[in-house]
Amino acid sequence: MGAEIPGVERMSMTADFLLELRSEEIPARMQAGARADLEKLFVKELAAAGLKAGAITVWSTPRRLALIARDLPLATQAVREEVKGPRASAPPQALEGFLRKTGLTREQLTERDGVLFAITEKPGRATKDVLTQAIPAIVRAFPWPKSQRWGAASFSPESLRWVRPLSGIIAILGDEAIDLEVGGVHSGTVTRGHRFHHSGDVTITGAGDYAAKLRDAFVIVDHAEREAIVRDKAHAAAQEAGLVLVDDEGLVVENAGLTEWPQPLLGRFDEAFLEVPPEVIQLTARVNQKYFICRDAAGNLANAFVCTANIAATDGGAAIVAGNRKVLAARLSDARFFWEQDKKVPLARQAEKLVRITFHEKLGTVADKVARVADLAEWLAREGVVPGADPVLARQAAELCKADLVTDMVGEFPELQGLMGGYYARAEGLPDAVADAIRDHYKPVGQGDDVPTAPVSVCVALADKLDTIVCFFYEGMVPTGSKDPFALRRSALGVLEIIKRNEIRLNLVEFSAKALGKFEGKRTGRDLLRVVNEYLTAREGVGLTVDAGEIEAINKATLGNALDDQTVEELIQERVVPAVAAIMVFFADRLKVQQREAGVRHDLIDAVFALGGESDLVRLLARVSALQAFVGTEDGVNLLAGYKRAANILKKEGTATAGAKGEGVVPPTGEEDPLVLVDDPLFKDIAAEFAHGQPGLPYAPEPAEAALMAALAQAAPKVEAAVRQEAFTTAMAALASLRAPIDAFFDTVTVNDADAEKRTNRLALLDQFRAAVHKVADFSRIEG
């Protein structure tokens, strides 16, 4: 317990502290961040002084930030610090260094058991003194996204900055006002009420009456209460008119941030405006005017809006509604004009203007991108990758998918890109499949967004996203850390969602290589697709065998138009292959993140990915799903234990899959299981004898050893066949048949037998067991 401070009550005493920072209107979008920043800075300043409040409440209105700290101690505790120094008999140099460090003299040191100590006592401070220094520090350090200087003092760069001119400060601890000054603004106990409903000052005596006195002055200081008023009264106004309010929580927060005495009012606009697409009306009302919109009982957009006034009008709000109706009518007239003018120009003619828009300086114009996307979308349909898609419609939709970027409507509301293209396509009489594909080709934009399912829409959406990813990767512009300026991670997640939802059997290696071939081929005037196809045929899955780090070694040299076959081959080797490899690693990482969020064990994902060579995401996820179900069973747990035991023995012995310690135990056929190649009926009996260890072994195997050999002879081909047929549950069942034989083998058979031939052949048997398991997944990556 520290000593009592004159004029300060005992440390056990606490009081509530009120701080109000009043200014001109604070933008609604900044208020939530300001509340969080005020609390953070206040807590930091208290902690630095050794103080902590019992609870902190922060409120905001358009004209003020308010903080109430409950049960704040009236003083800080006295602090006694003790620093150990040298021994009293230490050389003078050591003593002199300690004295310099502490700032004390030899006489001020305390000697205890022959050791010198520097003891200092810092008395407690009155909390009001702490706050007198802390509040100005908080105000000057406040991190507004945008701030300003004002008045004559603004000529100095050291002048106070605030979001809008700061006009008043209230700082009261208990019932005692704290005297402080910031940038020429002195604290006091007086604030202001509502601009129109209350004239004159409002005197505050402390935290206890702050909210109530402001309410009497027509200011609801609690932002959450204002939000509830906006939400409930807006719904009530719509319901009273027989309508349903379209929920918009962001608009609720914004309207509450614009008003201190919110009064939602319903108004009507001319029904003729309803011929404009409903999304346009909603955006016009929301973005430009901060209005809610309504729907009728059938779910159609109604010619009604709800605005939020900041006053309780004597005429019930009729004049306010009339004024807002005029403003909205002007906005909707502009929107209708854009709609009518845009419809006069066919999308094909609009698309011609895309040559004037740069997609990226390294990737050409938007017209270049559209040409690539059209080729890829048509290929996805023509090759049957997306079942049921018409190649002609897929190309047509892709060629028009970006045309609305040059329309007046999208120029006014960029959020409507794609959506307006769909409307214009339908108004032009284009097929519904084309209009839908244009509308949906950006989807899914984020988590929870709709995923395209119509075949033509799937083709265009996949082609657009994959083209973006492969082209940026090809040019080395890949996401790093938290930086992803081209939203490639979002595009990848969109691709994964489309593939999963529609079960698209797309070979990402092949598609990425084709996309890159089209990109570089169009840029250099050469048809690289032929070479890419030959390359993929000759080296199937080549993209997965290249280390991801090689993406850094991509040759950035500008390629000319005069390319011979050798140069094209070098281009593929040096740029296409590393880019495809990096893309596959990128998709693998995105898929891992996505599946972990879906509750799939990360080690199982790693176990399947570790096999390599898998570019069909549908097949890969089916394998992961079956593996997760299997490892949760008793057979799965025991088989995993047996696998780890076998793997540890093989690792210790340095055994590779080509055999244990001798040549010839596993025939050099390239197969880990020698019986896999024995499918001729004439050799069936011989194969069975070999499995039971008759002529193939130089010794008579023990019963458990022979049983494991027989079980492997039956299970390994079943596992391989099931994996080939994508019957992964069947493959797991075949693996489960190995559980008992491997357990018995370890219980009764000595692997490291003194007999070298027995040891060699038993190690080879364990290697065959490991190889059979690896046909499903790399069990070494599975935890447990």
Coordinates of C-alpha atoms in Angstrom, one line a residue, residues 397-656:
A397 CA -21.2 -14.9 -74.0
A398 CA -17.5 -14.6 -73.5
E399 CA -17.1 -12.1 -76.3
L400 CA -19.7 -9.8 -74.8
C401 CA -19.1 -10.4 -71.1
K402 CA -17.0 -7.2 -70.6
A403 CA -19.0 -5.0 -73.1
D404 CA -20.9 -3.2 -70.3
L405 CA -17.7 -1.7 -68.9
V406 CA -18.0 1.1 -71.5
T407 CA -21.7 1.8 -70.9
D408 CA -22.9 5.0 -69.2
M409 CA -24.7 3.0 -66.4
V410 CA -21.6 1.1 -65.4
G411 CA -19.6 4.3 -65.6
E412 CA -21.9 5.7 -63.0
F413 CA -22.2 2.5 -60.9
P414 CA -19.2 0.3 -61.4
E415 CA -20.8 -2.2 -58.9
L416 CA -23.2 -3.1 -61.6
Q417 CA -20.7 -4.5 -64.1
G418 CA -21.8 -7.8 -65.4
L419 CA -25.3 -7.4 -64.0
M420 CA -26.1 -4.6 -66.5
G421 CA -24.5 -6.6 -69.3
G422 CA -27.0 -9.3 -68.6
Y423 CA -29.9 -6.8 -68.7
Y424 CA -28.7 -5.3 -71.9
A425 CA -28.2 -8.7 -73.5
R426 CA -31.8 -9.7 -72.6
A427 CA -33.2 -6.4 -73.8
E428 CA -31.3 -7.0 -77.1
G429 CA -33.0 -10.4 -77.5
L430 CA -29.9 -12.5 -77.0
P431 CA -30.4 -16.1 -75.7
D432 CA -31.1 -16.4 -72.0
A433 CA -28.0 -18.6 -71.6
V434 CA -25.8 -15.8 -73.0
A435 CA -27.5 -13.1 -70.8
D436 CA -27.2 -15.2 -67.7
A437 CA -23.5 -16.0 -68.4
I438 CA -22.7 -12.3 -68.9
R439 CA -24.5 -11.4 -65.7
D440 CA -22.8 -14.2 -63.6
H441 CA -19.3 -14.4 -65.0
Y442 CA -17.8 -12.5 -62.1
K443 CA -19.4 -14.8 -59.5
P444 CA -18.6 -15.9 -56.9
V445 CA -17.1 -12.6 -55.8
G446 CA -16.8 -13.5 -52.1
Q447 CA -17.7 -16.1 -49.4
G448 CA -21.5 -16.8 -49.5
D449 CA -22.0 -15.4 -53.0
D450 CA -23.9 -17.4 -55.6
V451 CA -22.0 -19.9 -57.6
P452 CA -22.8 -20.2 -61.4
T453 CA -24.4 -23.5 -62.3
A454 CA -25.7 -23.0 -65.8
P455 CA -23.3 -24.7 -68.2
V456 CA -22.6 -21.6 -70.4
S457 CA -22.2 -19.4 -67.3
V458 CA -19.8 -21.9 -65.8
C459 CA -17.6 -21.9 -69.0
V460 CA -17.3 -18.1 -69.0
A461 CA -16.8 -17.7 -65.3
L462 CA -14.1 -20.4 -65.2
A463 CA -12.4 -19.0 -68.3
D464 CA -12.4 -15.5 -67.1
K465 CA -10.9 -16.3 -63.6
L466 CA -8.4 -18.8 -64.8
D467 CA -7.2 -16.5 -67.6
T468 CA -6.5 -13.8 -65.0
I469 CA -4.6 -16.1 -62.7
V470 CA -2.4 -17.8 -65.4
C471 CA -1.5 -14.5 -67.1
F472 CA -0.5 -12.7 -63.9
F473 CA 1.5 -15.7 -62.8
Y474 CA 3.1 -16.0 -66.2
E475 CA 4.4 -12.4 -65.8
G476 CA 5.6 -13.1 -62.3
M477 CA 3.0 -10.9 -60.6
V478 CA 2.0 -13.3 -57.9
P479 CA 0.5 -12.7 -54.4
T480 CA 3.1 -12.3 -51.7
G481 CA 2.3 -12.4 -48.0
S482 CA -0.7 -10.3 -47.3
K483 CA -0.3 -8.4 -50.7
D484 CA -2.6 -9.5 -53.5
P485 CA -3.3 -6.4 -55.5
F486 CA -5.0 -8.2 -58.4
A487 CA -7.2 -10.3 -56.1
L488 CA -5.8 -13.6 -57.5
R489 CA -6.6 -15.5 -54.2
R490 CA -10.2 -14.5 -54.5
S491 CA -10.2 -15.6 -58.2
A492 CA -8.7 -19.0 -57.2
L493 CA -11.3 -19.5 -54.5
G494 CA -14.0 -18.7 -57.0
V495 CA -12.5 -21.3 -59.4
L496 CA -12.5 -23.9 -56.6
E497 CA -16.1 -23.2 -55.6
I498 CA -17.3 -23.5 -59.3
I499 CA -15.4 -26.7 -59.8
K500 CA -16.7 -28.2 -56.5
R501 CA -20.3 -27.1 -56.9
N502 CA -20.6 -28.4 -60.5
E503 CA -18.2 -31.3 -60.1
I504 CA -16.2 -30.1 -63.2
R505 CA -13.5 -32.6 -64.2
L506 CA -10.9 -30.1 -65.2
N507 CA -7.2 -30.9 -65.5
L508 CA -5.8 -27.7 -64.2
V509 CA -2.3 -28.4 -65.5
E510 CA -3.6 -28.9 -69.0
F511 CA -5.9 -25.9 -68.9
S512 CA -3.2 -23.6 -67.4
A513 CA -0.7 -24.6 -70.1
K514 CA -3.3 -24.1 -72.8
A515 CA -4.2 -20.7 -71.4
L516 CA -0.6 -19.6 -71.3
G517 CA 0.0 -20.9 -74.8
K518 CA -2.9 -18.8 -76.0
F519 CA -1.6 -15.7 -74.2
E520 CA 2.0 -15.9 -75.4
G521 CA 1.0 -17.1 -78.8
K522 CA -1.4 -14.2 -79.4
R523 CA 1.3 -11.8 -78.2
T524 CA 4.1 -13.2 -80.4
G525 CA 1.9 -14.0 -83.4
R526 CA 2.7 -17.7 -83.1
D527 CA 0.5 -20.7 -82.5
L528 CA 2.0 -22.2 -79.3
L529 CA -0.9 -24.5 -78.6
R530 CA 0.5 -27.2 -80.9
V531 CA 3.8 -27.2 -79.1
V532 CA 2.1 -27.1 -75.7
N533 CA -0.1 -30.0 -76.6
E534 CA 2.9 -32.0 -77.8
Y535 CA 4.8 -31.1 -74.7
L536 CA 1.9 -32.2 -72.4
T537 CA 1.5 -35.4 -74.3
A538 CA 5.2 -36.2 -74.1
R539 CA 5.5 -35.2 -70.4
E540 CA 2.2 -35.8 -68.8
G541 CA 1.7 -33.8 -65.6
V542 CA 5.0 -31.9 -66.2
G543 CA 3.7 -28.9 -64.4
L544 CA 3.6 -30.7 -61.0
T545 CA 7.2 -31.9 -61.2
V546 CA 8.7 -28.4 -61.4
D547 CA 9.7 -26.8 -58.1
A548 CA 7.6 -23.8 -57.2
G549 CA 10.7 -21.8 -56.5
E550 CA 11.6 -21.9 -60.2
I551 CA 8.9 -19.3 -60.8
E552 CA 11.5 -16.7 -59.8
A553 CA 13.7 -17.8 -62.6
I554 CA 11.1 -17.0 -65.3
N555 CA 12.8 -15.4 -68.2
K556 CA 11.4 -11.8 -68.4
A557 CA 12.9 -11.1 -71.8
T558 CA 10.6 -9.6 -74.5
L559 CA 10.0 -12.1 -77.2
G560 CA 10.0 -11.1 -80.8
N561 CA 7.6 -12.3 -83.5
A562 CA 10.2 -14.3 -85.4
L563 CA 10.3 -17.5 -83.3
D564 CA 11.6 -20.8 -84.6
D565 CA 10.6 -24.1 -83.2
Q566 CA 13.6 -24.3 -81.0
T567 CA 12.8 -20.9 -79.5
V568 CA 9.3 -22.0 -78.9
E569 CA 10.5 -25.1 -77.1
E570 CA 12.8 -23.0 -75.0
L571 CA 9.9 -20.7 -74.2
I572 CA 7.9 -23.6 -73.0
Q573 CA 10.7 -24.9 -70.9
E574 CA 11.7 -21.6 -69.4
R575 CA 8.4 -19.9 -68.8
V576 CA 5.3 -22.1 -69.3
V577 CA 6.4 -25.0 -67.2
P578 CA 7.5 -22.9 -64.2
A579 CA 4.4 -20.8 -64.4
V580 CA 2.1 -23.9 -64.5
A581 CA 4.0 -25.4 -61.5
A582 CA 3.6 -22.2 -59.5
I583 CA -0.1 -22.0 -60.4
M584 CA -0.7 -25.6 -59.2
V585 CA 1.1 -24.9 -55.9
F586 CA -1.0 -21.7 -55.6
F587 CA -4.3 -23.7 -56.1
A588 CA -3.1 -26.4 -53.7
D589 CA -2.5 -23.8 -51.0
R590 CA -5.9 -22.2 -51.6
L591 CA -7.6 -25.6 -51.5
K592 CA -5.9 -26.4 -48.2
V593 CA -7.1 -23.2 -46.6
Q594 CA -10.7 -23.7 -48.0
Q595 CA -10.9 -27.3 -46.7
R596 CA -9.5 -26.5 -43.3
E597 CA -12.2 -23.9 -42.9
A598 CA -14.7 -26.5 -43.9
G599 CA -13.5 -28.8 -41.1
V600 CA -11.2 -31.2 -43.0
R601 CA -8.1 -32.2 -41.2
H602 CA -5.1 -30.4 -42.5
D603 CA -2.9 -33.5 -42.2
L604 CA -5.2 -35.5 -44.4
I605 CA -5.1 -32.8 -47.1
D606 CA -1.3 -32.9 -46.9
A607 CA -1.3 -36.7 -47.1
V608 CA -3.2 -36.6 -50.4
F609 CA -1.3 -33.6 -51.9
A610 CA 2.0 -35.3 -51.1
L611 CA 1.3 -38.0 -53.7
G612 CA 1.7 -35.4 -56.4
G613 CA 0.4 -35.6 -60.0
E614 CA -3.2 -34.8 -59.0
S615 CA -4.7 -31.9 -60.9
D616 CA -8.4 -33.0 -60.9
L617 CA -9.8 -31.2 -57.8
V618 CA -13.0 -33.2 -57.7
R619 CA -11.1 -36.5 -57.6
L620 CA -8.7 -35.1 -55.1
L621 CA -11.5 -34.0 -52.7
A622 CA -13.2 -37.3 -53.0
R623 CA -10.0 -39.1 -52.0
V624 CA -9.6 -36.7 -49.0
S625 CA -13.2 -37.3 -47.9
A626 CA -12.8 -41.1 -48.1
L627 CA -9.5 -40.9 -46.2
Q628 CA -11.1 -38.8 -43.4
A629 CA -13.9 -41.3 -43.0
F630 CA -11.4 -44.2 -42.9
V631 CA -8.9 -42.9 -40.4
G632 CA -11.7 -42.3 -38.0
T633 CA -12.5 -46.0 -37.8
E634 CA -10.8 -48.6 -35.6
D635 CA -9.3 -50.3 -38.7
G636 CA -7.9 -46.9 -39.9
V637 CA -6.3 -46.1 -36.5
N638 CA -4.7 -49.6 -36.3
L639 CA -3.5 -49.6 -39.9
L640 CA -2.0 -46.2 -39.4
A641 CA -0.1 -47.5 -36.4
G642 CA 1.1 -50.5 -38.4
Y643 CA 2.2 -48.2 -41.2
K644 CA 4.2 -45.9 -39.0
R645 CA 5.9 -48.9 -37.4
A646 CA 6.8 -50.3 -40.9
A647 CA 7.9 -46.9 -42.0
N648 CA 10.1 -46.4 -39.0
I649 CA 11.8 -49.8 -39.6
L650 CA 12.4 -49.0 -43.2
K651 CA 13.7 -45.6 -42.4
K652 CA 16.1 -47.0 -39.9
E653 CA 17.3 -49.6 -42.4
G654 CA 17.5 -47.1 -45.2
T655 CA 15.2 -49.2 -47.4
A656 CA 14.1 -47.7 -50.7

